[in-house]
Amino acid sequence: MSRVTIDELTKVYDSPSGSIEAVDDLTLAIDDGEFIVFVGPSGCGKSTTLRCIAGLETVTDGTIEFGAEDVTDQKPKERDIAMVFQNYALYPHMTARKNMAFGLKMSTDLSEDEIEDRVEETAQMMGIEELLADKPKALSGGQQQRVALGRAIVRDPAVFLMDEPLSNLDAKLRAQMRTELQQLQHDLDVTTVYVTHDQTEAMTMGDRIVVLNDGELQQVGTPLECYHRPANRFVAGFLGSPPMNFLPVEADLDAGALSHPRFSLSLSDSIMADLDGTELVMGIRPEHGSLTTTPDAHPEPERLVEATVTVTEPMGDVTNVYLDVGGESVTVTAGGHLGLTDGESVWLYVPEAKLHLFDAETGTAIKHSDEPIESTRVSEASRYAETA
Ligand code: ADP
Ligand code: MG
């Protein structure tokens, strides 16, 4: 177990077409035993950061510490880590048992018997005892990934590093493995850095998530913090499916409203008073909008925005309604079956407490939704309280 401290990490690749800043001045402290997820679009620097932590890349600048030890210049095998990759990387000519034992043989001076015991014990925990005699090609993708995880776990490292380990599995198995892996990490209590481009994995698995874009840190926080209190428009748009709707608006301070060429939305004075600039982007989560076909019966008719239904997508429990709002496309996720027809006029209502506002130029968040963000996970505070 180990705390991991990354300080001003920069990694520049020199390529024939110029240099690429894959990681740009990243500073981050990962708690002992924490499950932290790096998430962001392809090419944002997740794998490079992970490879720097592993020692598979030399850093251009900055330092990496495990506990109090500076490991920046250590070789991978000198660091107490175990990695799991997307492509399993099992040795094809070895049985599952040998695959799991191999790393222990190479990196420890455990006896054959001790190694055997640890492999058995880990296989039992992972539910793969029956697979130990098989070679990888006799195993399904899910079984191979379990063996690959088992091979990492048996090493009992200070830090697990996982790069998109579930990406090759089908959707159902991926969802199942997500839960299992989380449970396993919780039981083992080993500091884990998990990389994914999949925002659902990040939201469901991480104690905290680290959102990266273009090599730069966007936000670090619990999943709900990042979802409901995004630091900027990038984070707001990256987390959530269907994604947050964005509409360009101007703050009309005299009218006390956000104005768009095709509609105007009155807001409370308290919100308007906090606005600095006038060029804004309004953000609406699909689940925060509701629709009515009888605007006169609505308690806040002055806060309704007229829209036209373009497409409805009944999902069973909810319906995704795609709207045209003054030429902009807006998605609303409504409960149940609404019986709306394409082309129908409806009125969109968003409680102002749920509205997000961003600076149009910088993307920095100005106002958040008031959704609660307390989670049932162990909070930072109680984590420290435990060890204090
Ligand atoms: P991610 O894992 O988030 O998809 P990567 O960390 O793999 O992103 O890549 C970050 C950036 O660095 C990308 O622009 C990628 O093309 C570049 N890159 C990664 N590895 C190398 C390399 N070995 N040589 C040159 N450029 C690289
Ligand atoms: Mg990658």
Short mmCIF file of C-alpha atoms and ligand atoms in Angstrom, two decimals:
data_model
loop_
_atom_site.label_atom_id
_atom_site.label_comp_id
_atom_site.label_asym_id
_atom_site.label_seq_id
_atom_site.Cartn_x
_atom_site.Cartn_y
_atom_site.Cartn_z
CA MET A 1 0.00 0.00 0.00
CA SER A 2 1.22 3.41 -0.79
CA ARG A 3 0.32 7.00 -1.30
CA VAL A 4 1.29 8.22 -4.79
CA THR A 5 2.32 11.83 -5.27
CA ILE A 6 2.71 13.26 -8.74
CA ASP A 7 4.33 16.67 -8.83
CA GLU A 8 4.44 18.87 -11.94
CA LEU A 9 4.71 15.88 -14.24
CA THR A 10 5.36 16.72 -17.88
CA LYS A 11 5.96 14.26 -20.69
CA VAL A 12 6.90 15.48 -24.15
CA TYR A 13 7.30 13.07 -27.06
CA ASP A 14 9.51 14.14 -29.92
CA SER A 15 8.20 12.90 -33.21
CA PRO A 16 9.20 13.72 -36.81
CA SER A 17 6.16 16.00 -37.11
CA GLY A 18 7.10 18.00 -34.01
CA SER A 19 6.91 17.54 -30.27
CA ILE A 20 3.74 16.40 -28.49
CA GLU A 21 3.07 17.44 -24.91
CA ALA A 22 1.22 14.29 -23.81
CA VAL A 23 1.13 15.30 -20.11
CA ASP A 24 1.31 18.96 -19.21
CA ASP A 25 2.33 19.90 -15.67
CA LEU A 26 0.16 17.41 -13.78
CA THR A 27 0.11 17.65 -9.98
CA LEU A 28 -1.95 15.12 -8.04
CA ALA A 29 -1.89 13.27 -4.71
CA ILE A 30 -3.46 9.81 -4.66
CA ASP A 31 -4.38 8.53 -1.21
CA ASP A 32 -3.19 5.26 0.22
CA GLY A 33 -5.80 2.64 -0.70
CA GLU A 34 -7.70 4.97 -3.00
CA PHE A 35 -9.33 3.87 -6.26
CA ILE A 36 -8.64 6.74 -8.61
CA VAL A 37 -9.82 6.81 -12.22
CA PHE A 38 -8.17 8.81 -15.00
CA VAL A 39 -10.80 9.62 -17.59
CA GLY A 40 -10.82 11.66 -20.77
CA PRO A 41 -11.07 11.32 -24.54
CA SER A 42 -8.63 9.26 -26.57
CA GLY A 43 -5.21 10.92 -26.78
CA CYS A 44 -5.64 13.09 -23.66
CA GLY A 45 -2.60 11.55 -21.93
CA LYS A 46 -4.13 8.91 -19.62
CA SER A 47 -1.90 6.01 -20.69
CA THR A 48 1.19 8.19 -20.78
CA THR A 49 0.59 9.30 -17.18
CA LEU A 50 0.05 5.71 -16.11
CA ARG A 51 3.19 4.59 -17.94
CA CYS A 52 5.17 7.32 -16.19
CA ILE A 53 3.88 6.05 -12.81
CA ALA A 54 4.91 2.54 -13.87
CA GLY A 55 8.35 3.67 -15.01
CA LEU A 56 7.72 2.53 -18.57
CA GLU A 57 8.31 6.11 -19.80
CA THR A 58 11.04 8.49 -18.69
CA VAL A 59 9.52 11.76 -17.54
CA THR A 60 10.45 15.04 -19.21
CA ASP A 61 9.92 17.01 -16.02
CA GLY A 62 8.50 16.58 -12.53
CA THR A 63 8.61 13.86 -9.90
CA ILE A 64 6.66 10.79 -8.80
CA GLU A 65 6.76 9.49 -5.23
CA PHE A 66 5.44 6.27 -3.69
CA GLY A 67 5.01 7.03 -0.01
CA ALA A 68 8.06 9.10 0.91
CA GLU A 69 10.24 7.48 -1.77
CA ASP A 70 11.06 9.33 -4.97
CA VAL A 71 10.67 6.70 -7.71
CA THR A 72 11.01 9.05 -10.69
CA ASP A 73 14.23 7.48 -11.90
CA GLN A 74 13.53 3.90 -10.82
CA LYS A 75 13.09 1.11 -13.36
CA PRO A 76 9.65 -0.55 -13.51
CA LYS A 77 10.83 -3.66 -11.66
CA GLU A 78 12.23 -1.57 -8.82
CA ARG A 79 8.77 -0.09 -8.22
CA ASP A 80 6.27 -2.10 -6.24
CA ILE A 81 3.55 -2.11 -8.91
CA ALA A 82 1.42 -4.55 -10.89
CA MET A 83 -0.16 -3.62 -14.20
CA VAL A 84 -3.22 -4.88 -16.05
CA PHE A 85 -3.75 -3.95 -19.68
CA GLN A 86 -6.66 -4.05 -22.10
CA ASN A 87 -5.11 -6.87 -24.13
CA TYR A 88 -4.49 -9.20 -21.11
CA ALA A 89 -0.86 -9.82 -22.19
CA LEU A 90 -0.85 -13.41 -20.87
CA TYR A 91 1.96 -15.74 -21.94
CA PRO A 92 0.23 -17.99 -24.51
CA HIS A 93 2.39 -21.07 -23.90
CA MET A 94 1.85 -21.05 -20.12
CA THR A 95 -1.16 -22.32 -18.16
CA ALA A 96 -3.16 -19.85 -16.10
CA ARG A 97 -1.37 -21.18 -13.03
CA LYS A 98 2.08 -20.58 -14.54
CA ASN A 99 1.02 -17.16 -15.79
CA MET A 100 0.02 -16.20 -12.27
CA ALA A 101 3.13 -17.70 -10.66
CA PHE A 102 5.63 -16.31 -13.15
CA GLY A 103 5.88 -12.76 -11.81
CA LEU A 104 6.34 -14.06 -8.25
CA LYS A 105 9.13 -16.37 -9.36
CA MET A 106 10.94 -13.55 -11.10
CA SER A 107 10.50 -10.80 -8.55
CA THR A 108 10.47 -12.50 -5.12
CA ASP A 109 12.45 -15.18 -3.32
CA LEU A 110 9.34 -17.06 -2.24
CA SER A 111 9.63 -20.86 -2.27
CA GLU A 112 7.72 -22.97 -4.82
CA ASP A 113 5.25 -23.96 -2.10
CA GLU A 114 4.64 -20.41 -0.97
CA ILE A 115 4.05 -19.34 -4.56
CA GLU A 116 1.70 -22.27 -5.08
CA ASP A 117 -0.29 -21.27 -1.96
CA ARG A 118 -0.59 -17.66 -3.02
CA VAL A 119 -1.72 -18.58 -6.53
CA GLU A 120 -4.35 -20.97 -5.11
CA GLU A 121 -5.57 -18.40 -2.62
CA THR A 122 -5.86 -15.65 -5.25
CA ALA A 123 -7.52 -18.00 -7.75
CA GLN A 124 -10.10 -18.87 -5.11
CA MET A 125 -10.78 -15.22 -4.38
CA MET A 126 -11.21 -14.56 -8.10
CA GLY A 127 -13.32 -17.68 -8.71
CA ILE A 128 -10.91 -19.07 -11.30
CA GLU A 129 -9.63 -22.27 -9.57
CA GLU A 130 -11.06 -24.43 -12.37
CA LEU A 131 -9.14 -22.48 -15.00
CA LEU A 132 -5.67 -22.87 -13.53
CA ALA A 133 -4.65 -25.81 -15.73
CA ASP A 134 -5.81 -24.15 -18.96
CA LYS A 135 -3.74 -22.18 -21.41
CA PRO A 136 -5.01 -18.74 -22.48
CA LYS A 137 -6.36 -19.87 -25.84
CA ALA A 138 -8.75 -22.28 -24.11
CA LEU A 139 -10.23 -19.39 -22.10
CA SER A 140 -12.89 -16.83 -23.02
CA GLY A 141 -12.01 -13.13 -23.06
CA GLY A 142 -13.60 -12.63 -19.67
CA GLN A 143 -11.73 -15.60 -18.18
CA GLN A 144 -8.43 -14.38 -19.64
CA GLN A 145 -8.99 -10.97 -18.10
CA ARG A 146 -9.71 -12.62 -14.73
CA VAL A 147 -6.42 -14.51 -14.96
CA ALA A 148 -4.63 -11.27 -15.91
CA LEU A 149 -6.16 -9.58 -12.86
CA GLY A 150 -5.27 -12.58 -10.72
CA ARG A 151 -1.69 -12.35 -11.92
CA ALA A 152 -1.57 -8.72 -10.76
CA ILE A 153 -3.28 -9.38 -7.44
CA VAL A 154 -1.07 -12.34 -6.49
CA ARG A 155 1.93 -10.00 -6.56
CA ASP A 156 0.42 -8.05 -3.64
CA PRO A 157 1.90 -4.77 -4.91
CA ALA A 158 1.84 -1.31 -3.34
CA VAL A 159 0.05 0.09 -6.38
CA PHE A 160 -2.19 -1.39 -9.10
CA LEU A 161 -2.05 0.31 -12.48
CA MET A 162 -4.84 -0.62 -14.89
CA ASP A 163 -5.16 0.65 -18.45
CA GLU A 164 -8.65 0.10 -19.90
CA PRO A 165 -8.70 -3.47 -18.54
CA LEU A 166 -12.37 -4.09 -19.39
CA SER A 167 -12.47 -2.58 -22.88
CA ASN A 168 -12.28 -5.89 -24.74
CA LEU A 169 -15.22 -7.44 -22.91
CA ASP A 170 -18.83 -7.34 -24.08
CA ALA A 171 -21.18 -4.87 -22.41
CA LYS A 172 -22.78 -7.31 -19.97
CA LEU A 173 -19.51 -8.83 -18.78
CA ARG A 174 -17.99 -5.37 -18.54
CA ALA A 175 -20.76 -4.24 -16.19
CA GLN A 176 -20.32 -7.37 -14.07
CA MET A 177 -16.52 -7.03 -13.93
CA ARG A 178 -16.89 -3.36 -12.99
CA THR A 179 -18.70 -4.34 -9.81
CA GLU A 180 -16.36 -7.25 -9.07
CA LEU A 181 -13.24 -5.19 -9.56
CA GLN A 182 -14.56 -2.45 -7.31
CA GLN A 183 -15.38 -4.99 -4.60
CA LEU A 184 -11.99 -6.62 -4.96
CA GLN A 185 -10.17 -3.30 -4.76
CA HIS A 186 -12.17 -2.41 -1.68
CA ASP A 187 -11.28 -5.72 0.00
CA LEU A 188 -7.59 -5.57 -0.95
CA ASP A 189 -7.34 -1.87 -0.11
CA VAL A 190 -4.44 -1.37 -2.53
CA THR A 191 -3.93 2.07 -4.12
CA THR A 192 -5.29 1.71 -7.65
CA VAL A 193 -4.93 3.95 -10.69
CA TYR A 194 -7.43 2.98 -13.35
CA VAL A 195 -7.49 4.45 -16.84
CA THR A 196 -10.59 4.56 -19.03
CA HIS A 197 -12.13 6.68 -21.78
CA ASP A 198 -15.54 5.47 -20.61
CA GLN A 199 -17.30 7.99 -18.41
CA THR A 200 -19.68 5.34 -17.05
CA GLU A 201 -16.74 3.32 -15.70
CA ALA A 202 -15.27 6.46 -14.18
CA MET A 203 -18.55 7.50 -12.56
CA THR A 204 -19.32 4.08 -11.13
CA MET A 205 -15.88 2.86 -10.05
CA GLY A 206 -13.76 5.72 -8.79
CA ASP A 207 -13.45 7.02 -5.24
CA ARG A 208 -12.29 10.09 -7.11
CA ILE A 209 -11.94 10.78 -10.79
CA VAL A 210 -9.29 12.79 -12.59
CA VAL A 211 -10.59 14.36 -15.79
CA LEU A 212 -7.91 15.05 -18.39
CA ASN A 213 -8.10 16.83 -21.73
CA ASP A 214 -5.27 17.48 -24.11
CA GLY A 215 -2.65 16.54 -21.50
CA GLU A 216 -4.07 18.98 -18.97
CA LEU A 217 -5.84 18.33 -15.69
CA GLN A 218 -9.43 19.59 -15.82
CA GLN A 219 -10.78 18.51 -12.44
CA VAL A 220 -10.19 16.07 -9.58
CA GLY A 221 -13.13 15.13 -7.41
CA THR A 222 -15.64 12.48 -6.44
CA PRO A 223 -17.79 11.35 -9.37
CA LEU A 224 -20.79 13.32 -8.11
CA GLU A 225 -18.72 16.46 -7.50
CA CYS A 226 -17.45 16.38 -11.07
CA TYR A 227 -20.91 15.60 -12.43
CA HIS A 228 -22.90 18.23 -10.54
CA ARG A 229 -20.16 20.80 -9.90
CA PRO A 230 -18.08 20.59 -13.09
CA ALA A 231 -15.14 22.99 -13.06
CA ASN A 232 -15.67 23.89 -16.68
CA ARG A 233 -17.64 23.21 -19.80
CA PHE A 234 -15.35 20.37 -20.88
CA VAL A 235 -15.99 18.32 -17.71
CA ALA A 236 -19.70 19.16 -17.86
CA GLY A 237 -19.94 17.87 -21.41
CA PHE A 238 -17.74 14.83 -20.95
CA LEU A 239 -19.56 13.28 -17.98
CA GLY A 240 -23.14 12.15 -18.52
CA SER A 241 -25.13 10.34 -21.16
CA PRO A 242 -27.04 11.77 -22.92
CA PRO A 243 -24.65 14.70 -22.39
CA MET A 244 -25.43 18.09 -20.92
CA ASN A 245 -27.16 20.50 -23.32
CA PHE A 246 -25.36 23.78 -24.01
CA LEU A 247 -27.06 26.94 -25.27
CA PRO A 248 -25.28 30.24 -25.93
CA VAL A 249 -27.06 33.08 -24.10
CA GLU A 250 -26.47 36.66 -23.08
CA ALA A 251 -27.15 37.96 -19.60
CA ASP A 252 -29.66 40.78 -19.98
CA LEU A 253 -29.23 42.44 -16.58
CA ASP A 254 -31.98 45.01 -17.16
CA ALA A 255 -34.56 42.39 -18.05
CA GLY A 256 -33.29 39.96 -15.37
CA ALA A 257 -33.13 37.22 -17.98
CA LEU A 258 -30.86 35.09 -20.07
CA SER A 259 -31.55 35.95 -23.65
CA HIS A 260 -31.13 33.97 -26.79
CA PRO A 261 -32.17 35.28 -30.22
CA ARG A 262 -35.21 32.99 -30.08
CA PHE A 263 -36.15 32.90 -26.41
CA SER A 264 -35.65 34.55 -23.07
CA LEU A 265 -35.47 32.93 -19.64
CA SER A 266 -36.17 35.00 -16.53
CA LEU A 267 -33.98 34.30 -13.53
CA SER A 268 -34.01 35.40 -9.91
CA ASP A 269 -32.21 38.62 -9.01
CA SER A 270 -29.87 36.68 -6.73
CA ILE A 271 -28.55 34.70 -9.69
CA MET A 272 -28.43 37.64 -12.08
CA ALA A 273 -26.55 39.75 -9.52
CA ASP A 274 -23.67 37.26 -9.49
CA LEU A 275 -23.09 37.42 -13.23
CA ASP A 276 -20.02 39.30 -14.37
CA GLY A 277 -19.73 39.02 -18.11
CA THR A 278 -22.66 38.90 -20.43
CA GLU A 279 -21.58 36.21 -22.90
CA LEU A 280 -22.53 32.93 -21.31
CA VAL A 281 -23.28 29.33 -22.09
CA MET A 282 -26.25 27.82 -20.31
CA GLY A 283 -25.99 24.12 -19.42
CA ILE A 284 -28.94 21.82 -18.82
CA ARG A 285 -28.66 18.15 -17.85
CA PRO A 286 -31.25 16.10 -19.79
CA GLU A 287 -32.71 14.73 -16.53
CA HIS A 288 -33.31 18.23 -15.17
CA GLY A 289 -35.65 19.37 -17.93
CA SER A 290 -39.35 18.65 -17.91
CA LEU A 291 -41.95 19.16 -20.60
CA THR A 292 -45.51 20.39 -20.65
CA THR A 293 -48.07 20.79 -23.39
CA THR A 294 -50.26 23.07 -21.26
CA PRO A 295 -48.12 26.13 -20.47
CA ASP A 296 -51.01 28.09 -18.94
CA ALA A 297 -51.43 25.47 -16.23
CA HIS A 298 -47.72 25.64 -15.28
CA PRO A 299 -46.82 27.32 -11.94
CA GLU A 300 -43.99 29.30 -13.55
CA PRO A 301 -45.18 30.11 -17.07
CA GLU A 302 -42.61 32.95 -17.38
CA ARG A 303 -39.82 30.38 -17.06
CA LEU A 304 -41.00 28.14 -19.90
CA VAL A 305 -39.21 27.93 -23.21
CA GLU A 306 -41.12 26.94 -26.32
CA ALA A 307 -39.75 23.98 -28.24
CA THR A 308 -40.62 21.53 -30.99
CA VAL A 309 -40.28 17.77 -30.59
CA THR A 310 -37.93 16.36 -33.24
CA VAL A 311 -37.59 12.73 -32.15
CA THR A 312 -38.69 10.66 -29.14
CA GLU A 313 -36.74 7.60 -27.98
CA PRO A 314 -38.73 5.46 -25.52
CA MET A 315 -36.22 3.50 -23.41
CA GLY A 316 -38.82 1.78 -21.23
CA ASP A 317 -38.21 3.44 -17.88
CA VAL A 318 -37.53 6.86 -19.41
CA THR A 319 -37.98 8.57 -22.75
CA ASN A 320 -35.29 10.67 -24.40
CA VAL A 321 -36.99 13.57 -26.13
CA TYR A 322 -34.98 15.49 -28.71
CA LEU A 323 -36.17 19.07 -29.08
CA ASP A 324 -35.57 22.01 -31.30
CA VAL A 325 -35.29 25.10 -29.09
CA GLY A 326 -34.87 28.21 -31.23
CA GLY A 327 -32.75 26.32 -33.72
CA GLU A 328 -30.64 24.60 -31.04
CA SER A 329 -30.92 20.92 -30.29
CA VAL A 330 -31.81 20.01 -26.68
CA THR A 331 -32.32 16.55 -25.17
CA VAL A 332 -34.62 15.94 -22.23
CA THR A 333 -34.89 12.64 -20.38
CA ALA A 334 -38.41 12.35 -19.10
CA GLY A 335 -39.98 9.64 -16.97
CA GLY A 336 -42.29 7.04 -18.52
CA HIS A 337 -44.05 7.30 -21.83
CA LEU A 338 -45.15 10.80 -22.79
CA GLY A 339 -47.18 10.14 -25.92
CA LEU A 340 -45.55 13.07 -27.73
CA THR A 341 -45.47 13.09 -31.51
CA ASP A 342 -42.68 14.37 -33.72
CA GLY A 343 -43.27 18.00 -34.75
CA GLU A 344 -45.48 18.70 -31.70
CA SER A 345 -45.05 21.97 -29.78
CA VAL A 346 -44.06 21.62 -26.14
CA TRP A 347 -42.73 23.88 -23.39
CA LEU A 348 -39.49 23.12 -21.65
CA TYR A 349 -39.08 23.87 -17.97
CA VAL A 350 -35.79 23.80 -16.10
CA PRO A 351 -35.77 24.73 -12.40
CA GLU A 352 -33.27 27.54 -12.06
CA ALA A 353 -31.58 25.72 -9.19
CA LYS A 354 -30.54 23.05 -11.71
CA LEU A 355 -29.15 25.40 -14.35
CA HIS A 356 -25.43 25.52 -15.08
CA LEU A 357 -23.75 28.62 -16.45
CA PHE A 358 -20.31 28.89 -18.02
CA ASP A 359 -18.19 31.76 -19.21
CA ALA A 360 -18.59 31.62 -23.01
CA GLU A 361 -14.97 32.47 -23.67
CA THR A 362 -13.02 30.51 -21.06
CA GLY A 363 -15.55 27.75 -20.35
CA THR A 364 -15.08 28.23 -16.61
CA ALA A 365 -18.14 27.34 -14.55
CA ILE A 366 -20.00 30.31 -13.04
CA LYS A 367 -23.07 28.59 -11.59
CA HIS A 368 -23.80 24.95 -10.71
CA SER A 369 -26.83 22.83 -10.14
CA ASP A 370 -27.74 22.49 -6.45
CA GLU A 371 -27.89 18.67 -6.60
CA PRO A 372 -26.48 17.09 -3.42
CA ILE A 373 -23.03 15.59 -3.92
CA GLU A 374 -22.52 13.74 -0.65
CA SER A 375 -21.76 10.15 -1.45
CA THR A 376 -21.83 7.00 0.60
CA ARG A 377 -18.20 6.35 -0.20
CA VAL A 378 -15.56 6.88 2.46
CA SER A 379 -14.90 10.58 2.42
CA GLU A 380 -11.48 12.19 2.53
CA ALA A 381 -12.18 13.44 6.03
CA SER A 382 -13.09 10.08 7.52
CA ARG A 383 -10.20 8.45 5.64
CA TYR A 384 -7.82 10.75 7.46
CA ALA A 385 -9.71 10.39 10.72
CA GLU A 386 -9.17 6.64 10.54
CA THR A 387 -5.42 6.92 10.24
CA ALA A 388 -5.00 9.88 12.60
P1 ADP B 1 -4.75 8.19 -24.00
O1 ADP B 1 -4.24 7.00 -23.26
O2 ADP B 1 -5.43 9.19 -23.15
O3 ADP B 1 -5.59 7.82 -25.19
P2 ADP B 1 -1.96 8.62 -24.65
O4 ADP B 1 -1.36 8.88 -23.33
O5 ADP B 1 -1.76 7.27 -25.24
O6 ADP B 1 -3.49 8.99 -24.63
O7 ADP B 1 -1.37 9.68 -25.69
C1 ADP B 1 -1.29 11.07 -25.41
C2 ADP B 1 -0.67 11.76 -26.61
O8 ADP B 1 0.68 11.36 -26.75
C3 ADP B 1 -1.34 11.46 -27.93
O9 ADP B 1 -1.30 12.62 -28.71
C4 ADP B 1 -0.46 10.38 -28.51
O10 ADP B 1 -0.52 10.39 -29.91
C5 ADP B 1 0.91 10.79 -28.02
N1 ADP B 1 1.81 9.63 -27.84
C6 ADP B 1 1.60 8.57 -27.01
N2 ADP B 1 2.65 7.71 -27.06
C7 ADP B 1 3.53 8.26 -27.93
C8 ADP B 1 4.83 7.84 -28.42
N3 ADP B 1 5.42 6.71 -27.98
N4 ADP B 1 5.43 8.65 -29.31
C9 ADP B 1 4.86 9.79 -29.74
N5 ADP B 1 3.67 10.23 -29.33
C10 ADP B 1 3.00 9.48 -28.43
MG MG B 2 -4.64 4.97 -23.63
#
